[in-house]
Short mmCIF file of C-alpha atoms in Angstrom, two decimals:
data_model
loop_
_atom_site.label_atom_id
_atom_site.label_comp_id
_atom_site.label_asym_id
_atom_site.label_seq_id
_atom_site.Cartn_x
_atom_site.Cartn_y
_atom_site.Cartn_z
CA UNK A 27 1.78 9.40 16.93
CA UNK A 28 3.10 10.02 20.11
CA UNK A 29 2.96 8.08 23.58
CA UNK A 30 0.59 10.88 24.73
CA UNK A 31 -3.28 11.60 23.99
CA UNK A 32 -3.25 12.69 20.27
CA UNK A 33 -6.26 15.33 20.48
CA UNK A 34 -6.46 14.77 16.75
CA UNK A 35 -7.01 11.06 16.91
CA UNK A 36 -8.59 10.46 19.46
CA UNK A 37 -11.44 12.95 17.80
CA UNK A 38 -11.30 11.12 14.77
CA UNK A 39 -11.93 7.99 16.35
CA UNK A 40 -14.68 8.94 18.50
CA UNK A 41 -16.57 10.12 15.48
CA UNK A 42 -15.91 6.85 13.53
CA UNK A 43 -16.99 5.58 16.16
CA UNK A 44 -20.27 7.51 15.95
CA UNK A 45 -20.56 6.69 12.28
CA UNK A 46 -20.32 2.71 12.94
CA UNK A 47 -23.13 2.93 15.61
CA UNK A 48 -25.51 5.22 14.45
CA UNK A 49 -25.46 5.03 10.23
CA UNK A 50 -24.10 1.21 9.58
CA UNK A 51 -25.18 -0.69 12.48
CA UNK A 52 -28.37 1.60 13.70
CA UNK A 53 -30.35 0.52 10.48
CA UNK A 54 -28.63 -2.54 10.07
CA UNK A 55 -30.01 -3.57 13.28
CA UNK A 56 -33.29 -1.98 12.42
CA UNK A 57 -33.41 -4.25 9.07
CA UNK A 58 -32.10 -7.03 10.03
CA UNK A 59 -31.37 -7.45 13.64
CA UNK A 60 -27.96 -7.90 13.83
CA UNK A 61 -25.54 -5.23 15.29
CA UNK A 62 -22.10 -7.17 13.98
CA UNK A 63 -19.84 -5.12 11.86
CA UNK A 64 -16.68 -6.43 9.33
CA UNK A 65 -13.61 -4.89 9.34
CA UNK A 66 -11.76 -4.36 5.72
CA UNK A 67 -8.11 -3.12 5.23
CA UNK A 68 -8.80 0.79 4.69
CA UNK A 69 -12.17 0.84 6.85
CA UNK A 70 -15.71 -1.34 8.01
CA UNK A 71 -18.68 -1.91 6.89
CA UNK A 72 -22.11 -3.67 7.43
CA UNK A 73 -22.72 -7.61 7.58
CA UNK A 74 -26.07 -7.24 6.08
CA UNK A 75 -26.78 -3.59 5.64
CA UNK A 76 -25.09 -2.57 1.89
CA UNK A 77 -23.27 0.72 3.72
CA UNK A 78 -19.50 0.71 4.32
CA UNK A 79 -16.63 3.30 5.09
CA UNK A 80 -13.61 3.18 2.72
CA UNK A 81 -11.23 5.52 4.53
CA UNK A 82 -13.08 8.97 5.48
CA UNK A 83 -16.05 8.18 3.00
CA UNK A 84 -19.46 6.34 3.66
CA UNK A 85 -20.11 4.56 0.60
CA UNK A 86 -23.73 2.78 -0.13
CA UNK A 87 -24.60 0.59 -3.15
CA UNK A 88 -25.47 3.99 -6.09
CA UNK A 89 -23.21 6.65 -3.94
CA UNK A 90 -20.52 7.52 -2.03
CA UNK A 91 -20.27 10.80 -0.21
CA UNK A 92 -17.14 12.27 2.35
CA UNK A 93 -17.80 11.70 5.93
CA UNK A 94 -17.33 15.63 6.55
CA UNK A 95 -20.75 17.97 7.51
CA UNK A 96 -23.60 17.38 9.02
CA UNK A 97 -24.19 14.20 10.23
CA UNK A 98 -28.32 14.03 9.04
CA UNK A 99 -27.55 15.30 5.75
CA UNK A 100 -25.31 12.42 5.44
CA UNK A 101 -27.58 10.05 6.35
CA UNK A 102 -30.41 11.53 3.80
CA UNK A 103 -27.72 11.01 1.24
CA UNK A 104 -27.22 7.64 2.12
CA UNK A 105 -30.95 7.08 2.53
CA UNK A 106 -31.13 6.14 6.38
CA UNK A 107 -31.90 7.67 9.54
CA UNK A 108 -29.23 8.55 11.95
CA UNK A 109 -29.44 6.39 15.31
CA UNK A 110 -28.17 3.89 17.56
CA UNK A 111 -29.59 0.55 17.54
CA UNK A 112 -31.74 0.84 20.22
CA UNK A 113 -32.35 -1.75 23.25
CA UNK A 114 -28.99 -3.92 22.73
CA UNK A 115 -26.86 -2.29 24.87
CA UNK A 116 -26.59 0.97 27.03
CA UNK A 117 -25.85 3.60 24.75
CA UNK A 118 -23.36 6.14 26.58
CA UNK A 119 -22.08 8.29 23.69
CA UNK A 120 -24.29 8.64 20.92
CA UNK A 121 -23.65 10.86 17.99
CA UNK A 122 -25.44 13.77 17.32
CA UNK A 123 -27.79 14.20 14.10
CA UNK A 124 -27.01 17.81 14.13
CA UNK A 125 -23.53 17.07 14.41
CA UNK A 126 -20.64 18.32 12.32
CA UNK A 127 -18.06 15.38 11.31
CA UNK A 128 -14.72 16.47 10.61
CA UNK A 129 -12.34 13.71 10.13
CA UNK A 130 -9.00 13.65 10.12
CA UNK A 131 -7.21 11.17 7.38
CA UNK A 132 -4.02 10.16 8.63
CA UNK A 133 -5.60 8.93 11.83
CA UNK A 134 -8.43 7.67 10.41
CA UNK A 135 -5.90 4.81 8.08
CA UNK A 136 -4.37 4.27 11.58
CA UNK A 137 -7.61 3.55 13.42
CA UNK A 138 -8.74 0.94 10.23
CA UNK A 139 -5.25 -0.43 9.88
CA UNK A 140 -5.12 -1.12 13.78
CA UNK A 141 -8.70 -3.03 13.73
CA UNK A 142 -7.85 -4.78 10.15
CA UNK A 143 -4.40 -5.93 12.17
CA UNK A 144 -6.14 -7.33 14.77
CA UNK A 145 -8.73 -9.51 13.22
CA UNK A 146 -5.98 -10.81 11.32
CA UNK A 147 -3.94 -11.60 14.08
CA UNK A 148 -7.23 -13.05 15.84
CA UNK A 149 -7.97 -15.33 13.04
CA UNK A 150 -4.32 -16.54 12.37
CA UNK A 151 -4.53 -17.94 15.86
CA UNK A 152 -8.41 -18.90 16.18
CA UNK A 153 -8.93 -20.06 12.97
CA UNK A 154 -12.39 -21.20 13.47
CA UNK A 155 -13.29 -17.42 15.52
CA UNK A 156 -15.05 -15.12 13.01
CA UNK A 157 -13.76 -11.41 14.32
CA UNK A 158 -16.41 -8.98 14.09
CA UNK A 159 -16.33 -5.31 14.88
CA UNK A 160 -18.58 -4.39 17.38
CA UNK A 161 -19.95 -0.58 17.26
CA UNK A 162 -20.44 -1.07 21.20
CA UNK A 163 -16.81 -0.24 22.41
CA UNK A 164 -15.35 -0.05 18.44
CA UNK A 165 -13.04 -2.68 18.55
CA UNK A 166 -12.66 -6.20 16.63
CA UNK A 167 -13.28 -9.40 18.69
CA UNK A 168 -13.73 -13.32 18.98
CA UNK A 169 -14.35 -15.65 21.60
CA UNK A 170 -12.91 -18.93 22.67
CA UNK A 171 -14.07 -20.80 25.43
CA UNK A 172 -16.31 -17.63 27.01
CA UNK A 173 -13.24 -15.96 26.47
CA UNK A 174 -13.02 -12.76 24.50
CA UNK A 175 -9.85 -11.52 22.50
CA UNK A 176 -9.49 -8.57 20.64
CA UNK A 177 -7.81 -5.23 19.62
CA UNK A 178 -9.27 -2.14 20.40
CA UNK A 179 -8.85 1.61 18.43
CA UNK A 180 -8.35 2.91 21.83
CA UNK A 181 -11.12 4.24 24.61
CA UNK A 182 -11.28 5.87 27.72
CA UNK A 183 -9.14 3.87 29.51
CA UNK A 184 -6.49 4.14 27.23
CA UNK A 185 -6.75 6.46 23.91
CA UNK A 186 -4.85 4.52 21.36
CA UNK A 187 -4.96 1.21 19.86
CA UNK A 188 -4.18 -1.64 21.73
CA UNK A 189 -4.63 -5.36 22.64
CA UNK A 190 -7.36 -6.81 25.09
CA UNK A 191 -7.08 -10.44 25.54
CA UNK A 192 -7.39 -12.85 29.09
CA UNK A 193 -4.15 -12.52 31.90
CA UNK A 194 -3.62 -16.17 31.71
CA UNK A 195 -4.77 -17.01 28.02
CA UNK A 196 -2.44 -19.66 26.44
CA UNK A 197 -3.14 -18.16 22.99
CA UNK A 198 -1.12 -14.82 24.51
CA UNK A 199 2.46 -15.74 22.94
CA UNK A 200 0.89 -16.91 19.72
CA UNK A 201 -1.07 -13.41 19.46
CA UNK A 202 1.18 -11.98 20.20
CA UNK A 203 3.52 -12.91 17.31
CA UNK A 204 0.98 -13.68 14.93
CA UNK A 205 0.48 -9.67 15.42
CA UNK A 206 4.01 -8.60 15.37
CA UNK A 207 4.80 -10.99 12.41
CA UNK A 208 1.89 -11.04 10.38
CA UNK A 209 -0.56 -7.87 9.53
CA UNK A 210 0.14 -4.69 7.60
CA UNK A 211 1.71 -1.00 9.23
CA UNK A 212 0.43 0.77 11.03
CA UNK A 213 -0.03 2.90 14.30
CA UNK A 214 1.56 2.46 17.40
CA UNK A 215 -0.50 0.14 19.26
CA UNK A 216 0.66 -1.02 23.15
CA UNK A 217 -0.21 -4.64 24.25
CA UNK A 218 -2.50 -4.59 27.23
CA UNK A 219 -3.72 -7.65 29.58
CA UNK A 220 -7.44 -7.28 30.25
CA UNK A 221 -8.46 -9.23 33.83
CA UNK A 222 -10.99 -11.16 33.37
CA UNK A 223 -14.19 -10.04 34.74
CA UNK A 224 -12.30 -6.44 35.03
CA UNK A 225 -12.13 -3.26 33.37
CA UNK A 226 -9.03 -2.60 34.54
CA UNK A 227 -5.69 -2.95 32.27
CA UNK A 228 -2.79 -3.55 33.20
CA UNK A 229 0.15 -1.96 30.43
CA UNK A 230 3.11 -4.18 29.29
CA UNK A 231 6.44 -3.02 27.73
CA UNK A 232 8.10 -2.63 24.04
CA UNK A 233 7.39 -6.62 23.36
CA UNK A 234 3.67 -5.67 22.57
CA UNK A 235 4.49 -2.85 20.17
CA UNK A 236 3.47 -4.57 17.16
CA UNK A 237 3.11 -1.64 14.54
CA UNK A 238 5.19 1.82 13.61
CA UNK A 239 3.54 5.27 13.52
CA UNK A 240 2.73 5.63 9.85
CA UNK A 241 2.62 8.90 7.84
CA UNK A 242 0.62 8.29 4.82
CA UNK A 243 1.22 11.72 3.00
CA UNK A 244 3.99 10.72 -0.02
CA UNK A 245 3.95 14.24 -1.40
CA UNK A 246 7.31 15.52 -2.87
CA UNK A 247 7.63 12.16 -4.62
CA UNK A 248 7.38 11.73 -8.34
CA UNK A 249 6.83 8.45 -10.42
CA UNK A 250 6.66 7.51 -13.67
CA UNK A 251 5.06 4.82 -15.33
CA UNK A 252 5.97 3.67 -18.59
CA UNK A 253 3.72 1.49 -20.58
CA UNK A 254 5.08 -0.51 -23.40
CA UNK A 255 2.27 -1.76 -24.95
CA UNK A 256 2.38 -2.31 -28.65
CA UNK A 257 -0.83 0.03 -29.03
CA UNK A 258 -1.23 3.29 -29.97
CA UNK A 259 -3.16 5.88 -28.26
CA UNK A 260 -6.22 5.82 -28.22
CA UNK A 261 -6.56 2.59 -28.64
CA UNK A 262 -7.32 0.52 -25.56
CA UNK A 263 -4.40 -1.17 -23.52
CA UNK A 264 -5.16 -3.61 -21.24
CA UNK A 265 -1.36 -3.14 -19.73
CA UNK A 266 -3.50 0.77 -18.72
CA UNK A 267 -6.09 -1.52 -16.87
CA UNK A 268 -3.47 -2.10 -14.20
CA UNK A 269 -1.28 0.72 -14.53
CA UNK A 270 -4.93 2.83 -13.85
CA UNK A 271 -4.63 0.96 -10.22
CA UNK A 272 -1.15 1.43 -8.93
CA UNK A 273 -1.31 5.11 -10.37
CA UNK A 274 -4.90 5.59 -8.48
CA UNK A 275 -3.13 4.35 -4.54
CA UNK A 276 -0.17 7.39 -5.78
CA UNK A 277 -2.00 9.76 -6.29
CA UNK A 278 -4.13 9.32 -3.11
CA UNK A 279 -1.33 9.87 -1.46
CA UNK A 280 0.29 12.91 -2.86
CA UNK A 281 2.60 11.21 -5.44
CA UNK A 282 2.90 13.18 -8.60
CA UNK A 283 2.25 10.75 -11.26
CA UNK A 284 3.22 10.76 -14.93
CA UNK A 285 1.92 7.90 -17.54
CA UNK A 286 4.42 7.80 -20.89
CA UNK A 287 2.75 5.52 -23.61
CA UNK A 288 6.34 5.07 -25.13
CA UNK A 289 4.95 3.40 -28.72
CA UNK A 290 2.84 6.98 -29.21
CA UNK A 291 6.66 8.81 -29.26
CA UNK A 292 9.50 8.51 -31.95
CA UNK A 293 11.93 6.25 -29.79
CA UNK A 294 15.23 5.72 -31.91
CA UNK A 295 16.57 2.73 -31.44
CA UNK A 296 20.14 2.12 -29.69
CA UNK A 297 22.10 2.15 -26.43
CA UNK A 298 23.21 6.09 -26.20
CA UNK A 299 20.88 8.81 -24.38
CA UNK A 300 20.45 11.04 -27.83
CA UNK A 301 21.02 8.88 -31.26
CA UNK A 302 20.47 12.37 -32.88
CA UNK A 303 24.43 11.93 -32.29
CA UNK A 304 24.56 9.02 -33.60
CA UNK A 305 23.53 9.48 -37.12
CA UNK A 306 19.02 8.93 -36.64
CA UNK A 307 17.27 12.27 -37.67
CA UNK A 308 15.02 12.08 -35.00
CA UNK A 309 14.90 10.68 -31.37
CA UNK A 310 12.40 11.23 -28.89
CA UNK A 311 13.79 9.38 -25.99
CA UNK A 312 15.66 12.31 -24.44
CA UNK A 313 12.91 14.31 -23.61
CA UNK A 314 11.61 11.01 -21.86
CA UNK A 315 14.82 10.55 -20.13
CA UNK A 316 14.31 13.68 -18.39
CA UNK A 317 11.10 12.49 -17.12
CA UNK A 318 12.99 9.17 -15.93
CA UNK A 319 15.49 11.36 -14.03
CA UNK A 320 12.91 13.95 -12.49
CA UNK A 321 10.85 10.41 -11.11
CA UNK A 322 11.98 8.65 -7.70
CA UNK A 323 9.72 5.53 -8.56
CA UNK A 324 9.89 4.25 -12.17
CA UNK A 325 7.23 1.52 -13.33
CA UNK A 326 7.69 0.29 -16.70
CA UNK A 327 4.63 -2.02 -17.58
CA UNK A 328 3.85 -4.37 -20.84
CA UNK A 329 2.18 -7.31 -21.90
CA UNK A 330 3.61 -10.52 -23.09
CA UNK A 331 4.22 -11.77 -27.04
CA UNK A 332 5.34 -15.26 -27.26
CA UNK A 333 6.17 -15.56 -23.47
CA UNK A 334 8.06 -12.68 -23.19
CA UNK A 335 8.51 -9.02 -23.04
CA UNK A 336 7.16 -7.05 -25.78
CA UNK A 337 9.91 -5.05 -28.42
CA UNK A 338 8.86 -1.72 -26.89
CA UNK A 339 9.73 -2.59 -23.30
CA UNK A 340 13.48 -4.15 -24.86
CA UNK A 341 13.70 -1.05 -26.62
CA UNK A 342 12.97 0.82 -23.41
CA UNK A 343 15.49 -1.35 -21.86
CA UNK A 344 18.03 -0.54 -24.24
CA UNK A 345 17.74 3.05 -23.95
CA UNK A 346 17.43 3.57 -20.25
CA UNK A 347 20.97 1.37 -20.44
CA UNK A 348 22.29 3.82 -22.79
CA UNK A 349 22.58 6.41 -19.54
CA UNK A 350 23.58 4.24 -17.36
CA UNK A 351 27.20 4.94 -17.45
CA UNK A 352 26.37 8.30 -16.47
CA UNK A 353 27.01 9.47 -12.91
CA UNK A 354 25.40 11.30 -10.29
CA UNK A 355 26.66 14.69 -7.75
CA UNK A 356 28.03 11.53 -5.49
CA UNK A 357 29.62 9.96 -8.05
CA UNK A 358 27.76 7.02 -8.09
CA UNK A 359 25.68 5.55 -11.59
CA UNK A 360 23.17 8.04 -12.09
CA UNK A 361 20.26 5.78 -11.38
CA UNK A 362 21.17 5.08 -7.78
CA UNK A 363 19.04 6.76 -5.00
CA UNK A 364 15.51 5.80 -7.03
CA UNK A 365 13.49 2.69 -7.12
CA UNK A 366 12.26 0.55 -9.73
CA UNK A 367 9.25 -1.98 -10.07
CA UNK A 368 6.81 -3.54 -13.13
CA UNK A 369 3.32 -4.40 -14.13
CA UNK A 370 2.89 -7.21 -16.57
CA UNK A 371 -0.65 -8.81 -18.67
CA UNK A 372 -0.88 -10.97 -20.90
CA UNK A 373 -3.46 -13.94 -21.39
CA UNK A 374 -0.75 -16.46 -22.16
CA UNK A 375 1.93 -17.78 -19.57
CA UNK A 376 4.85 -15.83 -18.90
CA UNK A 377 4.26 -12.81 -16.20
CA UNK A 378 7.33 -14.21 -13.53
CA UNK A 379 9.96 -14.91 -16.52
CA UNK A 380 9.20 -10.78 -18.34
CA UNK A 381 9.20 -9.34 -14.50
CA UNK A 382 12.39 -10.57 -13.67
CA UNK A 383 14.02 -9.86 -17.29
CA UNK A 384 12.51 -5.91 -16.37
CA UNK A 385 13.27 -6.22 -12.79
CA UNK A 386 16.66 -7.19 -13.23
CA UNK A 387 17.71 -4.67 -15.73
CA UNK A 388 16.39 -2.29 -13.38
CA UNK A 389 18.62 -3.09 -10.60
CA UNK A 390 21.67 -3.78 -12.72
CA UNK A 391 21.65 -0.23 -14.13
CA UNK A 392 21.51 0.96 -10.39
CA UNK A 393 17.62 1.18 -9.05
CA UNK A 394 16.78 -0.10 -6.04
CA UNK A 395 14.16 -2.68 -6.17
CA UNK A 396 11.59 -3.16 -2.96
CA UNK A 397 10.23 -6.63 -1.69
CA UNK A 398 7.70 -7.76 -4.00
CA UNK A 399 7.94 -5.12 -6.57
CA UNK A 400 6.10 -7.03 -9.47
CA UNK A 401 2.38 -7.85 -10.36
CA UNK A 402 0.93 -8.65 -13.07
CA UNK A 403 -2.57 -10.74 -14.44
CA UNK A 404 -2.77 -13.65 -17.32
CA UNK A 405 -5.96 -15.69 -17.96
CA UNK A 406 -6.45 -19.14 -19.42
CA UNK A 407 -3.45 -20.53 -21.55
CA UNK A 408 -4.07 -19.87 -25.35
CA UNK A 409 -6.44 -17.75 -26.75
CA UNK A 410 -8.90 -15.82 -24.62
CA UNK A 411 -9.79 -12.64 -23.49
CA UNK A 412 -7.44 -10.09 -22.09
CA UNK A 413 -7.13 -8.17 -19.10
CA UNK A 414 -10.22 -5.75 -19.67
CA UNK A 415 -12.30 -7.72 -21.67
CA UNK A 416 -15.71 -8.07 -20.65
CA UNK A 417 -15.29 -11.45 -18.30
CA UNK A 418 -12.25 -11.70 -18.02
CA UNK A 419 -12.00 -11.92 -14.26
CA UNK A 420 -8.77 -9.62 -14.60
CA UNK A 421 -10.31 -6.33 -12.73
CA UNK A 422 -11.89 -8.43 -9.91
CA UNK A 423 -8.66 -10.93 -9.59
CA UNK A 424 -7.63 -10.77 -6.12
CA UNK A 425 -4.16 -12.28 -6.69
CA UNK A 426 -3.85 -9.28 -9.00
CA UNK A 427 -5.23 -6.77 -7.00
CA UNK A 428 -3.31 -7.30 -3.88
CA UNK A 429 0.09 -7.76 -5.45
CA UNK A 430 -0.54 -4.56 -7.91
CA UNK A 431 -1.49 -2.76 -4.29
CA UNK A 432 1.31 -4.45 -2.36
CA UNK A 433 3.81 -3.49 -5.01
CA UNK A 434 2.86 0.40 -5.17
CA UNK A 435 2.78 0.85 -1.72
CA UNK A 436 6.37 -0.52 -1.09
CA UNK A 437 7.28 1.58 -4.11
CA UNK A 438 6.07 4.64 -2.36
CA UNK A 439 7.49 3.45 1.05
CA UNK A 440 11.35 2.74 -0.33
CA UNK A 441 11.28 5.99 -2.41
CA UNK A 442 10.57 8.24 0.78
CA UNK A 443 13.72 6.24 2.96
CA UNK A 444 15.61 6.49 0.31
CA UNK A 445 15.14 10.43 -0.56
CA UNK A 446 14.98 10.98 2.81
CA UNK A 447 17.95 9.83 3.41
CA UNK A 448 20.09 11.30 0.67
CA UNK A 449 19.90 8.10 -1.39
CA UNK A 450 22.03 5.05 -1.41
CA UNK A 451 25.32 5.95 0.79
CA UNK A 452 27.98 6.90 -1.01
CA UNK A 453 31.18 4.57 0.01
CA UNK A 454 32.17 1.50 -1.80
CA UNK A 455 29.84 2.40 -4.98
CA UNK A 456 31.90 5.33 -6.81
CA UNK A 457 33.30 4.80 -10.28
CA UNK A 458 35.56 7.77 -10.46
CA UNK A 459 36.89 6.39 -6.83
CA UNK A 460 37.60 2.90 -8.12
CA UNK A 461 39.58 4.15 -11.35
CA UNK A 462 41.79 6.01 -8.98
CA UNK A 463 43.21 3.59 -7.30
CA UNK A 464 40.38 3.17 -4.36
CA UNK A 465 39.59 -0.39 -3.50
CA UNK A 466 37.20 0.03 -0.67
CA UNK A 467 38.70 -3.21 1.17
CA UNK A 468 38.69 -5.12 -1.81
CA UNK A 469 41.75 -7.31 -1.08
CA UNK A 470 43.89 -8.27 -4.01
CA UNK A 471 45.25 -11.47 -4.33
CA UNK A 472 48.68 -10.61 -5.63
CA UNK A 473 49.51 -8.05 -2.84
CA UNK A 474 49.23 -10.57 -0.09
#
């Protein structure tokens, strides 16, 4: 987003706007007297009032519908009527019943991802403040001492997202850090000192840039998940259950996703990309191993038996080994250039020792592997229920959830820099190079 007045977002966030005031907090308000609204990572939503918006949809407790159309037919399908709550404050742009909403996404992540960032940021350094987003002015606040901090999605004064706090606040530095250092991407959002008792702001420079413009289209990338559960189709896999959630985020977002169960195909086993040449009658890993080479993300995903990996994800080891001495255009191991992560479950211990046996055969055969490219779930040691078993606590695990989301979006993220950028550079990594005589500044002992 540039520096400028984005027509696009700005109109995105006025009608947001529009939405929080007149269909969450209107008839929240109206019910139960309270105007305060709670941000969440991909949106808002009522304090007491069961309505919400995930991303560019209003969701209510039996329905969910796109925040596109007519704004009263909307609120019939959510079951409310359309209107400010009246008699709290001066209402100065209210939003239409007859009006047509007409959202655009990309912005509309920004605008949550800016107000989620700041009420993290505010409570990281007012740890007793509880930030609420107010549908007044649409922005997330606290108070401290009659002393109001917060980030704002942007307004008249200034369009895009940026920070209101007090000229001579001593909690400036620390938001200001706890901001740059500690809250997810997302749009570009200036640092601004509000005087107190003023409307007027005053802009500072690059220090209070605290997020990067953020495209959140990951079309033209391919993944592939492998799950190496011992079951055959169709017989339930819990190792799915998780899979089903990073493959969910991917395809939001454009990814073309693929999901191989391997144990439903005839997998020879050995280390050699066709053992049809190698004396077994059948082999269905090659036709597999084109899949793995079309992909720029590859998941493979399992459960654990007796604390480890299961035999189908070795065997998938083994045979994704078997190409590795193969080489790319650049002359590099023909994995380079795509990246690599796994989803383990299992209801015994053992989910850090099988992701690092996956995640380092991964890298060693030439993926890249992102920051915190594992997740997986485990309940109670011994016998118990598994990851999708009626109370199991697996699907609404938060541990689980946010590592399993964490995980696919850096997957997504390090695939586009990397195919963007023509892969991993090709200097100091080429086989064919080395065996010639090339030592890329490798210095040899017995020549000095």
């Amino acid at each position: 987003m540039s520096d400028g007045c984005d027509e696009v977002y700005v109109d995105t966030r006025r009608q947001l706007r529009g939405v929080a005031e007149s269909l969450i907090a209107g008839p929240q308000y109206r019910a139960s007297g309270t105007i305060r609204l709670a941000v969440r990572p991909n949106g808002f939503a009522g304090v007491s009032f069961p309505l919400a918006v995930h991303g560019t949809e209003l969701v209510w407790p039996d329905g969910a519908a796109p925040l596109a159309g007519p704004v009263d037919a909307l609120a019939a399908a959510a079951g409310v009527a359309a209107a400010p709550p009246d008699g709290v404050y001066e209402i100065v742009d209210p939003l239409p019943t007859d009006a047509f909403l007409r959202l655009d996404t990309a912005a509309a992540d920004w605008i949550h991802r800016s107000h989620y960032a700041g009420g993290h940021a505010i409570k990281k350094v007012l740890p007793e403040a509880h930030p609420v987003l107010g549908p007044e002015h649409f922005d997330v606040a606290a108070a401290e001492d009659e002393v109001n901090y917060g980030v704002s999605a942007g307004d008249d004064y200034h369009p895009t997202p940026y920070i209101r706090r007090a000229m001579d606040c001593a909690h400036r530095p620390v938001l200001e850090r706890a901001i740059r250092g500690g809250v997810p991407a997302g749009p570009r959002t200036r640092c601004r000192r509000a005087c107190v008792g003023h409307r007027r702001l005053l802009p500072t420079r690059s220090k209070g840039i605290v997020m990067t413009a953020f495209n959140s289209d990951f079309s033209g990338l391919r993944a592939l998940f492998i799950n190496c559960t011992l079951k055959r189709s169709p017989e339930i896999s819990n190792t799915q259950g998780l899979v089903d959630i990073s493959t969910g985020i991917m395809q939001k977002h454009g990814v073309e996703v693929e999901v191989i169960r391997a144990v439903d195909h005839d997998i020879a086993t050995g280390v050699w990309p066709d053992m049809r040449e190698h004396g077994w009658a059948t082999d269905d890993w090659p036709a597999i191993f084109d899949k793995v080479l079309a992909a720029d993300i590859l998941v493979l995903a399992g459960p654990i038996w007796l604390g480890d990996n299961s035999s189908v994800m070795k065997q998938v080891h083994e045979r994704l080994y078997g190409g590795s001495h193969l080489l790319n255009d650049a002359g590099q191991y023909l994995y380079y250039g795509r990246v690599g992560g796994c989803l383990i479950t299992g209801n015994e211990d053992g989910v850090k020792h099988c992701a690092q046996n996956v995640l380092y055969t991964l890298q060693h055969i030439g993926y890249t592997i992102p920051p915190q490219a594992d997740a997986g779930w485990i309940g109670e040691a011994g016998p118990g229920p598994s990851y999708l078993d009626p109370g199991s606590g697996g699907p609404e695990n938060d541990f689980t959830n946010r590592n399993t989301t964490f995980m696919t979006w850096n997957l997504m993220h390090l695939a586009r820099m990397l195919k963007s950028n023509g892969g991993v550079p090709a200097h100091g990594n080429i086989r064919s190079g080395w065996d010639a005589g090339c030592r890329y500044d490798f210095a040899n002992p017995e020549y000095r």
